[in-house]
PDB file of N, CA and C in Angstrom:
ATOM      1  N   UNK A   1     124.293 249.205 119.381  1.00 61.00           N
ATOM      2  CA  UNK A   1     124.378 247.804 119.025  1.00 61.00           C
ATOM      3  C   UNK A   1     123.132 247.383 118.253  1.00 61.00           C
ATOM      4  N   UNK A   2     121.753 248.122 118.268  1.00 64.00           N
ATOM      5  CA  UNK A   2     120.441 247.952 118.150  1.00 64.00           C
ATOM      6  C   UNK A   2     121.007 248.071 116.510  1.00 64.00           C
ATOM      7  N   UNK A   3     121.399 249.384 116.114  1.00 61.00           N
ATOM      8  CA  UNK A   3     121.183 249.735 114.841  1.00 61.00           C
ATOM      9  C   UNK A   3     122.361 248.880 113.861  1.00 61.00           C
ATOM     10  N   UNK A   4     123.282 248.508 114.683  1.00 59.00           N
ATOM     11  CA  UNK A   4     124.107 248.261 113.988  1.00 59.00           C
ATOM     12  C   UNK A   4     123.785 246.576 113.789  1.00 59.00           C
ATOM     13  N   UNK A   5     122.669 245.762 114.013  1.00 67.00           N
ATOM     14  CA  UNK A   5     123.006 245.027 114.170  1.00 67.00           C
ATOM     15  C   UNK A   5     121.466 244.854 113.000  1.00 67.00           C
ATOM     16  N   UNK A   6     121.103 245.749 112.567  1.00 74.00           N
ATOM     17  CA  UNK A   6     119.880 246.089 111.884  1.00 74.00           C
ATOM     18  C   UNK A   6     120.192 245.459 110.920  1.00 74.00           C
ATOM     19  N   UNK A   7     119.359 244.784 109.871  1.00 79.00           N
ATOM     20  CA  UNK A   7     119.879 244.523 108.957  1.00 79.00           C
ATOM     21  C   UNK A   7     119.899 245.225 107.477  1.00 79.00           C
ATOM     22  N   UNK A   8     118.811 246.122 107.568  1.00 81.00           N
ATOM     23  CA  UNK A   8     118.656 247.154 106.401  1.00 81.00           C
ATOM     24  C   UNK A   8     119.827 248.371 106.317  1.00 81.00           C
ATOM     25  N   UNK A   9     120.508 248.596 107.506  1.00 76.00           N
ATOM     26  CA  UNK A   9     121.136 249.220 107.859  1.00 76.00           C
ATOM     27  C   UNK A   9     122.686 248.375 107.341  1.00 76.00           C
ATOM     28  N   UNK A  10     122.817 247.280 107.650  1.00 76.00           N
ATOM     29  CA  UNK A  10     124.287 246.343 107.331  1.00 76.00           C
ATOM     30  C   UNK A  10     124.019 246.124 105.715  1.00 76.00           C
ATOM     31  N   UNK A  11     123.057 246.008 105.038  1.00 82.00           N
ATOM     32  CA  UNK A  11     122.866 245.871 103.736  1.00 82.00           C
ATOM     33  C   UNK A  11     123.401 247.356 102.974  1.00 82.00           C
ATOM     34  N   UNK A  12     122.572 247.947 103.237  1.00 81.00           N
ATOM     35  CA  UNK A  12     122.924 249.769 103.166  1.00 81.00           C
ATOM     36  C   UNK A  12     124.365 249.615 103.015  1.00 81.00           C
ATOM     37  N   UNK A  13     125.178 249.810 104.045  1.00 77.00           N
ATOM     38  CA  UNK A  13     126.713 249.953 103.480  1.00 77.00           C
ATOM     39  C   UNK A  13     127.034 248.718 102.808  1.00 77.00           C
ATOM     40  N   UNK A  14     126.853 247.607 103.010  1.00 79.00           N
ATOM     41  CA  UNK A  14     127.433 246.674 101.967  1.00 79.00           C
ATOM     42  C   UNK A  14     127.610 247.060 100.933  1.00 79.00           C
ATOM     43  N   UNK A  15     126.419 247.682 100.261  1.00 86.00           N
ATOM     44  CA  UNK A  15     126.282 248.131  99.247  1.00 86.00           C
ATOM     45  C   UNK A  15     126.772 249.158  98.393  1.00 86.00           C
ATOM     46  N   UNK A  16     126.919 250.169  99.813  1.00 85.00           N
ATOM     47  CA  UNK A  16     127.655 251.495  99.081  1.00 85.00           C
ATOM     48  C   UNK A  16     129.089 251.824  99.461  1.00 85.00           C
ATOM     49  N   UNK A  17     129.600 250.256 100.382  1.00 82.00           N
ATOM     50  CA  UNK A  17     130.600 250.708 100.760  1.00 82.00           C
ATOM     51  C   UNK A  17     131.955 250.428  99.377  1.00 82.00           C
ATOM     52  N   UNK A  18     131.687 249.572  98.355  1.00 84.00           N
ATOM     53  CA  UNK A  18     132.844 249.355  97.984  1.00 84.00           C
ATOM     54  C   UNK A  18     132.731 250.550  96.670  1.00 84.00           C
ATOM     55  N   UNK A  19     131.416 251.342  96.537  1.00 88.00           N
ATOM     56  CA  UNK A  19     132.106 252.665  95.710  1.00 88.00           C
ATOM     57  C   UNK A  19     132.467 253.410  96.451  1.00 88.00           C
ATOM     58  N   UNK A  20     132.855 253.957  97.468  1.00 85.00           N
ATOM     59  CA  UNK A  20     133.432 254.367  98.450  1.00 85.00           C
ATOM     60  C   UNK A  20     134.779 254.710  98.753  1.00 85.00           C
ATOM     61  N   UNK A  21     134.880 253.015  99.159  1.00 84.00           N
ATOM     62  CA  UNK A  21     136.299 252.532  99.515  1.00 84.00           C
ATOM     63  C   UNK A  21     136.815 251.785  98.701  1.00 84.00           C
ATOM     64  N   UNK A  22     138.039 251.555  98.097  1.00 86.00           N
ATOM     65  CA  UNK A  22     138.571 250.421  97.741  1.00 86.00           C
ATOM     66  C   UNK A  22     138.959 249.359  98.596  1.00 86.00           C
ATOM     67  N   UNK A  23     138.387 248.259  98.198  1.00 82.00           N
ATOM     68  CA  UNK A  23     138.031 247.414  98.961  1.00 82.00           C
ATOM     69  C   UNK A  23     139.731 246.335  98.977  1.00 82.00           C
ATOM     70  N   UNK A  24     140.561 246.663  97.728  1.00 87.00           N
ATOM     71  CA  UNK A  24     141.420 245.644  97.382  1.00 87.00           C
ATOM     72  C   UNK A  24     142.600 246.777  98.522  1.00 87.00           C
ATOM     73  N   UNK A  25     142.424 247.617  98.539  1.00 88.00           N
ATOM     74  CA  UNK A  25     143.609 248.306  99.598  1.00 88.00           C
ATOM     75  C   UNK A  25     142.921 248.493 100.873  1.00 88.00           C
ATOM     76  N   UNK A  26     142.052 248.297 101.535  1.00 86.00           N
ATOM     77  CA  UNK A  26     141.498 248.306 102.545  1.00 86.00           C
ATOM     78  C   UNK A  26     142.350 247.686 103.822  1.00 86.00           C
ATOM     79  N   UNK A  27     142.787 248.030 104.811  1.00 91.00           N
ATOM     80  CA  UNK A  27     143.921 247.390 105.276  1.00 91.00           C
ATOM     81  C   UNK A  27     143.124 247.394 107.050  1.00 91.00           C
ATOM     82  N   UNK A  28     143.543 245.994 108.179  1.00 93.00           N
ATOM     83  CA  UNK A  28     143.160 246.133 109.560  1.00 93.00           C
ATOM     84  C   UNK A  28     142.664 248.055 110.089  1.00 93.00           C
ATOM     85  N   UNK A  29     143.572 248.130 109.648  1.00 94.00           N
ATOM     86  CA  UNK A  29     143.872 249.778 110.507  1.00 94.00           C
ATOM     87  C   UNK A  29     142.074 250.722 109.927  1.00 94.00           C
ATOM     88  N   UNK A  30     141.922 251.100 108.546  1.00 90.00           N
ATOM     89  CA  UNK A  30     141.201 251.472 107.896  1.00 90.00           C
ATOM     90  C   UNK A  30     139.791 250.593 108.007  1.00 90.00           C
ATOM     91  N   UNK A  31     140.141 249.783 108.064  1.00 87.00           N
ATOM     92  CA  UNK A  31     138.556 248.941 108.793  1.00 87.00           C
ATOM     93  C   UNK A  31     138.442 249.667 109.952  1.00 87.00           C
ATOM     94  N   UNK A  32     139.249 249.354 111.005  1.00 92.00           N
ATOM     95  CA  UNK A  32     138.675 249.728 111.999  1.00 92.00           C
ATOM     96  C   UNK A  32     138.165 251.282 112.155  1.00 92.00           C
ATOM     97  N   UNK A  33     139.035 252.457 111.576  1.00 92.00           N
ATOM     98  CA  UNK A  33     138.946 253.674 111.321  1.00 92.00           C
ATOM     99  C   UNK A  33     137.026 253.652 110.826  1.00 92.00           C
ATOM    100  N   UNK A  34     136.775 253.188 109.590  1.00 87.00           N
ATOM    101  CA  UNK A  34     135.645 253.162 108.976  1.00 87.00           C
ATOM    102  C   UNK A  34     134.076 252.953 109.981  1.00 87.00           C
ATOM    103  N   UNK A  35     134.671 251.592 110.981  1.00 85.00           N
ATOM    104  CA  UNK A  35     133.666 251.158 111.437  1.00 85.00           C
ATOM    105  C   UNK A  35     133.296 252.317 112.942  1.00 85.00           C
ATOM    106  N   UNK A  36     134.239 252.673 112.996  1.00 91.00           N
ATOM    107  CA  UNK A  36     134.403 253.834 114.215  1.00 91.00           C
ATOM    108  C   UNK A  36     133.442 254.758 113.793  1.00 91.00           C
ATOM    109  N   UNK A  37     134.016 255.206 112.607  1.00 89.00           N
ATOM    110  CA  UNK A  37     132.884 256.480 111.850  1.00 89.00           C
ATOM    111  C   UNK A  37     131.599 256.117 111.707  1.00 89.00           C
ATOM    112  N   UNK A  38     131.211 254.923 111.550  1.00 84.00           N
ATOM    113  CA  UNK A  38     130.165 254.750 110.907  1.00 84.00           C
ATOM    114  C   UNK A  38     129.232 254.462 112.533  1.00 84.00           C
ATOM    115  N   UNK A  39     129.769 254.194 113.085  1.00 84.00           N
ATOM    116  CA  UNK A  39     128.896 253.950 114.708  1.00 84.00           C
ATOM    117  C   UNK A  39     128.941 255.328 115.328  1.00 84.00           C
ATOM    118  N   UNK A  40     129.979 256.161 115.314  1.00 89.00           N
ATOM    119  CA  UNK A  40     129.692 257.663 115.226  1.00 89.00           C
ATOM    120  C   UNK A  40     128.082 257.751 114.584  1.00 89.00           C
ATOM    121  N   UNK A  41     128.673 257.820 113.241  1.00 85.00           N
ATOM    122  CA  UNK A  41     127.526 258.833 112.866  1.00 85.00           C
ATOM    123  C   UNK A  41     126.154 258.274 112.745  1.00 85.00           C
ATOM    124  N   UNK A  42     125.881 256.737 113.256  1.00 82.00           N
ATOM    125  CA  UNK A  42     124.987 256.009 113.490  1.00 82.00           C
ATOM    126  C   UNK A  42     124.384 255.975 115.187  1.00 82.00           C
ATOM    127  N   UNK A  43     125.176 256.596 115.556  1.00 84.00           N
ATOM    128  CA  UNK A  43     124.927 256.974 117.126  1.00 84.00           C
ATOM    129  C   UNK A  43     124.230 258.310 117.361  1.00 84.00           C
ATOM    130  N   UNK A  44     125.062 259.232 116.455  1.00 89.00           N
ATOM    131  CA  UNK A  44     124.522 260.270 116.212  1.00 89.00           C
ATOM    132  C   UNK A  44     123.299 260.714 115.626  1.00 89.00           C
ATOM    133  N   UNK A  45     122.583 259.936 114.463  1.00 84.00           N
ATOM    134  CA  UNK A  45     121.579 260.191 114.540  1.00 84.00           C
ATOM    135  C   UNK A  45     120.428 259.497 115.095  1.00 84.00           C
ATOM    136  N   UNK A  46     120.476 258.381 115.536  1.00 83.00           N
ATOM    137  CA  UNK A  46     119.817 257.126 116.244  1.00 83.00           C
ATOM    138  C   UNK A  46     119.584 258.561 117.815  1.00 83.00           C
ATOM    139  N   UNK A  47     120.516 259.204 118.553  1.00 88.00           N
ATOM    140  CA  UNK A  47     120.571 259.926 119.362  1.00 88.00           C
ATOM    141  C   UNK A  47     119.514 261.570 118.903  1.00 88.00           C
ATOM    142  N   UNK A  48     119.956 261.875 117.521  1.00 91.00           N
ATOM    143  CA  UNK A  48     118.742 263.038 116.859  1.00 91.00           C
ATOM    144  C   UNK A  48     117.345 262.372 117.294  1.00 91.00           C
ATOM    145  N   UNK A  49     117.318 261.413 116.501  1.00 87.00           N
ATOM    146  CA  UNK A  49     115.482 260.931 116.625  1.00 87.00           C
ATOM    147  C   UNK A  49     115.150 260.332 117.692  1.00 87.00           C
ATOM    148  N   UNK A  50     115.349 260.041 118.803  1.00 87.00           N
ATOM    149  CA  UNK A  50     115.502 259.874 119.931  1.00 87.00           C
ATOM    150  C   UNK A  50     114.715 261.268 120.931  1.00 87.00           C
ATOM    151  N   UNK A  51     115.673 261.874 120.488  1.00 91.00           N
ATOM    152  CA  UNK A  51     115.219 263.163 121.266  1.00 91.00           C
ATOM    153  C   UNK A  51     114.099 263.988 120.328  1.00 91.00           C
ATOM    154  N   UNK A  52     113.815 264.176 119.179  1.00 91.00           N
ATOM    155  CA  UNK A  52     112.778 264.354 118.440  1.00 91.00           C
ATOM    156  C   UNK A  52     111.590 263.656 118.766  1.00 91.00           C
ATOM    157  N   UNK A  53     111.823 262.608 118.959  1.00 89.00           N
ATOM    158  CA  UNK A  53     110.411 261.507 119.492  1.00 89.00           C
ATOM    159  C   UNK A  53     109.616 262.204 120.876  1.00 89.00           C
ATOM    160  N   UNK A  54     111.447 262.595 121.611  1.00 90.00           N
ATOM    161  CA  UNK A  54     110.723 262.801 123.200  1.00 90.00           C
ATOM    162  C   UNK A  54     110.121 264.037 123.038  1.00 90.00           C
ATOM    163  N   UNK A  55     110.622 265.393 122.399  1.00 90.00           N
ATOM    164  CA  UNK A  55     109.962 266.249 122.228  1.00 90.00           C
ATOM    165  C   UNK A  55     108.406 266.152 121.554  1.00 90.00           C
ATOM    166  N   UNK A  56     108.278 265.238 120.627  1.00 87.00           N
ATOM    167  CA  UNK A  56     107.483 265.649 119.957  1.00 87.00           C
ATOM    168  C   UNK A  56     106.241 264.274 120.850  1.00 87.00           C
ATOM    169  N   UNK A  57     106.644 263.821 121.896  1.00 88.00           N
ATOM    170  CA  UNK A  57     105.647 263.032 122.962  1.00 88.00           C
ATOM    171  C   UNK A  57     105.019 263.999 124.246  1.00 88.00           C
ATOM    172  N   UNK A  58     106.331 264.996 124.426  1.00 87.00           N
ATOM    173  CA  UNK A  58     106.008 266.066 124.737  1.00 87.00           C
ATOM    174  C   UNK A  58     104.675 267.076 124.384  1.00 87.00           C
ATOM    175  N   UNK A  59     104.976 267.054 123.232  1.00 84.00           N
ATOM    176  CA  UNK A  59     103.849 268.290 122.326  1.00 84.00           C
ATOM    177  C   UNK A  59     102.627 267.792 122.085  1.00 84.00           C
ATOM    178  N   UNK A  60     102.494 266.020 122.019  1.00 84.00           N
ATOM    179  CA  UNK A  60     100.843 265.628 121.501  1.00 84.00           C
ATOM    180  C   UNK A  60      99.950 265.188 123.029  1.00 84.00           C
ATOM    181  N   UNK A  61     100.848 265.656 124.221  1.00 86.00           N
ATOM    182  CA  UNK A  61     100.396 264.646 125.719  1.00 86.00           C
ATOM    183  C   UNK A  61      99.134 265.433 126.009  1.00 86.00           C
ATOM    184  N   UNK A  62      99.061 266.852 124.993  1.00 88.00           N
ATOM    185  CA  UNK A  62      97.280 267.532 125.435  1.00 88.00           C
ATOM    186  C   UNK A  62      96.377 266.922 124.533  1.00 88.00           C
ATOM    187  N   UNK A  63      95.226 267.251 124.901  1.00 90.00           N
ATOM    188  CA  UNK A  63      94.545 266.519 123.967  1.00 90.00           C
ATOM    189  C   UNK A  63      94.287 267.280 122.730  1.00 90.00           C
ATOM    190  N   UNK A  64      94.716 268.483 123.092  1.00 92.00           N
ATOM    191  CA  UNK A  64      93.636 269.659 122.125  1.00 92.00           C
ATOM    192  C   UNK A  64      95.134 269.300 120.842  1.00 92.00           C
ATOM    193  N   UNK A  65      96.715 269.251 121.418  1.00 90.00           N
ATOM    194  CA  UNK A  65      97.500 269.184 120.414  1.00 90.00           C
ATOM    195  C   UNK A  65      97.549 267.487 119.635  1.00 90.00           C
ATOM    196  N   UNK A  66      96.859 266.981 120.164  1.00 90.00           N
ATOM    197  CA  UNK A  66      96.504 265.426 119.432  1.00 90.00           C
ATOM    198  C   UNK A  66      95.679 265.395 118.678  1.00 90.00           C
ATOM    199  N   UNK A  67      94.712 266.212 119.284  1.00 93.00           N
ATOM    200  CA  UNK A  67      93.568 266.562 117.775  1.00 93.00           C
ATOM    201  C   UNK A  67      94.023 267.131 116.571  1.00 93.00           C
ATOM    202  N   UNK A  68      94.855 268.144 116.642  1.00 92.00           N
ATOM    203  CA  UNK A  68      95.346 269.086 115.547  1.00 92.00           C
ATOM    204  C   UNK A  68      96.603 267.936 115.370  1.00 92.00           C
ATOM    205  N   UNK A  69      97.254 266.989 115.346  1.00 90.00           N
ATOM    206  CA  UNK A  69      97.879 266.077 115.196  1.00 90.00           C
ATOM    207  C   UNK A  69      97.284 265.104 114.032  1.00 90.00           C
ATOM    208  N   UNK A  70      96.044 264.628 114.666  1.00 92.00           N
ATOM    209  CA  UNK A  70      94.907 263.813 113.610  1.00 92.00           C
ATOM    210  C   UNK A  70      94.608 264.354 112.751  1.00 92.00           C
ATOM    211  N   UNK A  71      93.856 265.546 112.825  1.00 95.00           N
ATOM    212  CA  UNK A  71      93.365 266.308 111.337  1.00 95.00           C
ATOM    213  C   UNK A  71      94.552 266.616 110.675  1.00 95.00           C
ATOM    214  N   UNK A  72      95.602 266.855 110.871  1.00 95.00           N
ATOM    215  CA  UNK A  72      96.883 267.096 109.962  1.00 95.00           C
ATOM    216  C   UNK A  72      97.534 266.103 109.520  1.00 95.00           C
ATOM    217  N   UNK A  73      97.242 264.751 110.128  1.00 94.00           N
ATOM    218  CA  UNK A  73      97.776 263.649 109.197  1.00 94.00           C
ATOM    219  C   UNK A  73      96.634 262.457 108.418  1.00 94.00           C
ATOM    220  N   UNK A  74      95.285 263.185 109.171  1.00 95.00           N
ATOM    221  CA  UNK A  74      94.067 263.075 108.126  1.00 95.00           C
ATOM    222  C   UNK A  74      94.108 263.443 106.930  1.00 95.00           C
ATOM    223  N   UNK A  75      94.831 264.585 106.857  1.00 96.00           N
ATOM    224  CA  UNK A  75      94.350 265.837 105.508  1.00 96.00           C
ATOM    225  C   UNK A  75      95.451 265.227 104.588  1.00 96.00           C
ATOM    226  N   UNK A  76      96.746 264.843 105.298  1.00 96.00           N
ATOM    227  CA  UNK A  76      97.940 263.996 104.484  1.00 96.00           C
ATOM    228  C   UNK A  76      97.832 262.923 103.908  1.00 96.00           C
ATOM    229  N   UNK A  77      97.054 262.031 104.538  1.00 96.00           N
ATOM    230  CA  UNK A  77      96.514 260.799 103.703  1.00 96.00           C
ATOM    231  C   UNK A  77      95.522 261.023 102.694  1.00 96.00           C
ATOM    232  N   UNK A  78      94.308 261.798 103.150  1.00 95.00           N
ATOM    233  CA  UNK A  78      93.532 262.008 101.988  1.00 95.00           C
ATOM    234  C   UNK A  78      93.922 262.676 100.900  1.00 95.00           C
ATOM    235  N   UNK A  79      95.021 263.776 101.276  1.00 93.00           N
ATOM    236  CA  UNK A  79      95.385 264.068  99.864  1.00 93.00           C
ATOM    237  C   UNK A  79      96.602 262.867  98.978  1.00 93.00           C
TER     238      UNK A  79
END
């Protein structure tokens, strides 16, 4: 409900939905079909980075891997 209610996210398909779909044959049934998919695959990855976060909260909780964390996104900015 979080993402879907996002607004960069509701702009996003606005935008790309009518090269997509035709919007003038678009019928109850096919809406609903569409919006199904799209909370699918908005669930689905909202659920990827989710668990990427936890792993990777996992990996910086030492200190020694937080350091090598800093200098590697030190070296990214300065370059």
């Amino acid at each position: 409900a979080l993402t879907m209610g996002n607004a960069k996210v509701m702009v996003f398909f606005v935008s790309i939905l009518p090269l997509v779909v035709d919007l003038a044959t678009l019928t109850p049934l096919l809406a609903l079909e569409l919006a199904v998919v799209m909370m699918a695959i908005l669930s689905t990855a909202m659920w990827t980075y989710a668990l990427a976060a936890a792993r990777a909260r996992r990996f910086i909780a030492s200190p020694r891997a937080m350091r090598m964390v800093n200098r590697g996104t030190g070296a990214v900015m300065a370059l």
